[in-house]
Amino acid sequence: MTIRKCAAQPPTPQTVSEAHRRLKERSPLVHCLTNRVTINVVANTLLAIGAAPVMADHPQEAADVARQAGAVLVNQGTPSDHQIEAMHRAIAATGEVGVPWVLDPVGAGALTLRRHWAEELLAHRPTLLRGNAAEVIALGGQAEGGGRGVDSARASAEARDAARRLLARCGGVAVSGVQDRLVARADNDGRACPLELRLDGGSAWQARMTGSGCALGAIAAAYAAVCDDVVGAMLAAHVHAAAAAERAEAHAAGPGSFAVAWLDALADPALDLAGFAEQRLVTEWLAGD
Amino acid sequence: MTIRKCAAQPPTPQTVSEAHRRLKERSPLVHCLTNRVTINVVANTLLAIGAAPVMADHPQEAADVARQAGAVLVNQGTPSDHQIEAMHRAIAATGEVGVPWVLDPVGAGALTLRRHWAEELLAHRPTLLRGNAAEVIALGGQAEGGGRGVDSARASAEARDAARRLLARCGGVAVSGVQDRLVARADNDGRACPLELRLDGGSAWQARMTGSGCALGAIAAAYAAVCDDVVGAMLAAHVHAAAAAERAEAHAAGPGSFAVAWLDALADPALDLAGFAEQRLVTEWLAGD
Amino acid sequence: MTIRKCAAQPPTPQTVSEAHRRLKERSPLVHCLTNRVTINVVANTLLAIGAAPVMADHPQEAADVARQAGAVLVNQGTPSDHQIEAMHRAIAATGEVGVPWVLDPVGAGALTLRRHWAEELLAHRPTLLRGNAAEVIALGGQAEGGGRGVDSARASAEARDAARRLLARCGGVAVSGVQDRLVARADNDGRACPLELRLDGGSAWQARMTGSGCALGAIAAAYAAVCDDVVGAMLAAHVHAAAAAERAEAHAAGPGSFAVAWLDALADPALDLAGFAEQRLVTEWLAGD
């Protein structure tokens, strides 16, 4: 069972800067089984934030590598049958050794086969699920995801109920978008109650750069490796990505220079994550079960 | 049958800016079955020009995705047997629903197996074929392509006859190079006659950046999704790429910064495509059949 | 048998600038069978230094392409069973026609299956082996590589004996790291004696950019295509990479802009390789057999 404990209480801006400090200190090994389109971006993102990526998806070595890792990322952007087999083996290994794993259900919002794959992966209870609104809606049980290819035609607010429902199948749900919505459980007067964190900010260029979503999944995996609770890991990841995106936008003349400046900003050890969270984070308890 | 109608008359600079306007407005979904080397560049290029890439080449989903797309790109840069099967399924689906598709026969100019693959794909009559001179010469029936690896040792002028001949097997042929040559049919006093558009310009850095050719194939697919005629789509794509390359060169200190600046320029909604075409386009009727 | 002759005498700074001149003049075709993570970086690196990359790893064409190439790169970063088969076919072809080949044993320092693959490839006697300290130690016969994922926890100095031992199985060993150590044989008073070249310099950003090691393997293959001796090729490659990295660091605000500036610097035909080698190269005879 790989789902970690819920937060004792909702995370704060200080929780975020503390997680950032631990990430830089420990440099966790993040095992990625991810897609061909953005595999280079994912590796560079992990190196930029101070983690150590290892991309190993041969079925014969996936379990071995997962056992050595601080966290595992499973991103179904372009799977082959062999890679899917490797994903299942890696996930089984995380269960044996208690390593957290992140599911990024790319394309589940619009493409039938992707939804099928994502459902099979979800059955193994990821530590956290990160997707766009269409993907979360498609998996959370509504009839139609509202995706278009691998993109979402829906805002994150529309995925709120689906995310809430998915808490029965994973430790936390991050719905990335113009506004990020992070749903998990935290202690509320002795009961583990559903909680939503909303985060504004980031840059419109993120949607014009391939891999910004995949990179977020990887950042979330890196933070899951150094955080005890799911909600803290999700928040630190989304704050880190969004704060870096805002800084990058100031240096960008288009999506090409944005991607470069984003990596630079992600790597800045002095990026002020607590200050960003202070201004942009809204925390709200959701209706209980 | 997926070949679209020939142009009623040769395209003009205004046709190009009109196509650009439609591309930004409709943001077509472009389904790419493409190579591992430049898949990230292809996705970023499509996002930069305002299209929506979806990379899906599992044989089980290729047809489903192709049916949802505005256009399909088939690039044989690094195929596996599974990917080739997915290509054939996607192509069959385009035929059922009338979606245009672009063939990029990477390596057919020098490598035996690539020429074989390209011939099999060509048999399904692509809407347009985009390649370098060596590839077009190899497929247009001459004995030797004159390729070296995936590069061409020939100028586009040498591919003129081969391109002319290939019109029997596809809707239009784009020979990219220092000078681009676009061959298709247009109405000439009531007869569909072969026509050549020549375009100068671009940047020498394009040849020093991997994926500039693959990106051109993707841009052509995006324009094919929003243009009724093949020749207009080919022209808009090559003007867009070349105008952006010229602007990028002014900001580049080498191939690394060129690639970044090219994406920035491709994404500029105000890039003056009509003005570029006005200066650089030469249109010529070819000898009839 | 593809191992080329040892150097008649140790290479000098002038040997390096002479190799650079030949590389720009001949633009060798470099056949790469390499990993998905950094395949784009490898291709761009080869284009930047003036070589012509061709990425072809279908088992049916690997031998055909290798026979046409000036050198072959085998990088086991993310192999499938099909790619491994293609690697073995390409290597067999190099033996038939006398083309040099480079082995990059990615991950052999920490991952069991990678060490197994690397041992099988090594059995075919690469012209040169390029890896990090952990990989070289793991293959050179010590018990533990000291790797962590695909990274090394060891300094290149610790790999000295292992590199020395590996000379029995390949023409030369390059241990890349903060300090590069290049081990091969050269003529010492009529006997082919082991020699170590040490090179300081480069940039700490190289370790924060995915593919800097893979790119070094590709640069080494390109120089092997234009150099008669292994040690000269290894030295030219490491000097070229390190000199470009130092220049790039001066333009970099982080790992994103470093990667861009590195490609720009690699492509500068006037990059002063002899001057860099003059300042940073230390040559030492090792104890004989």
CSV table of C-alpha atoms in Angstrom, one decimal, chain B residues 58 75 77 79 107 118 129 157 161 222 238 243 257 262 264 276 280 282:
chain,number,residue,atom,x,y,z
B,58,HIS,CA,-0.2,2.8,-30.6
B,75,ASN,CA,7.0,11.0,-40.6
B,77,GLY,CA,12.2,9.1,-39.2
B,79,PRO,CA,9.7,3.7,-37.2
B,107,GLY,CA,15.8,9.0,-45.3
B,118,ALA,CA,7.9,5.4,-48.2
B,129,LEU,CA,4.4,14.9,-49.7
B,157,ALA,CA,16.0,22.4,-58.6
B,161,ASP,CA,11.0,16.5,-62.7
B,222,ALA,CA,-1.7,22.2,-39.8
B,238,HIS,CA,6.8,27.2,-46.2
B,243,ALA,CA,9.7,34.1,-42.5
B,257,SER,CA,19.7,30.2,-30.0
B,262,TRP,CA,12.5,30.3,-34.4
B,264,ASP,CA,9.4,32.5,-30.7
B,276,PHE,CA,7.3,37.9,-47.1
B,280,ARG,CA,10.1,36.0,-52.3
B,282,VAL,CA,7.8,33.1,-57.9
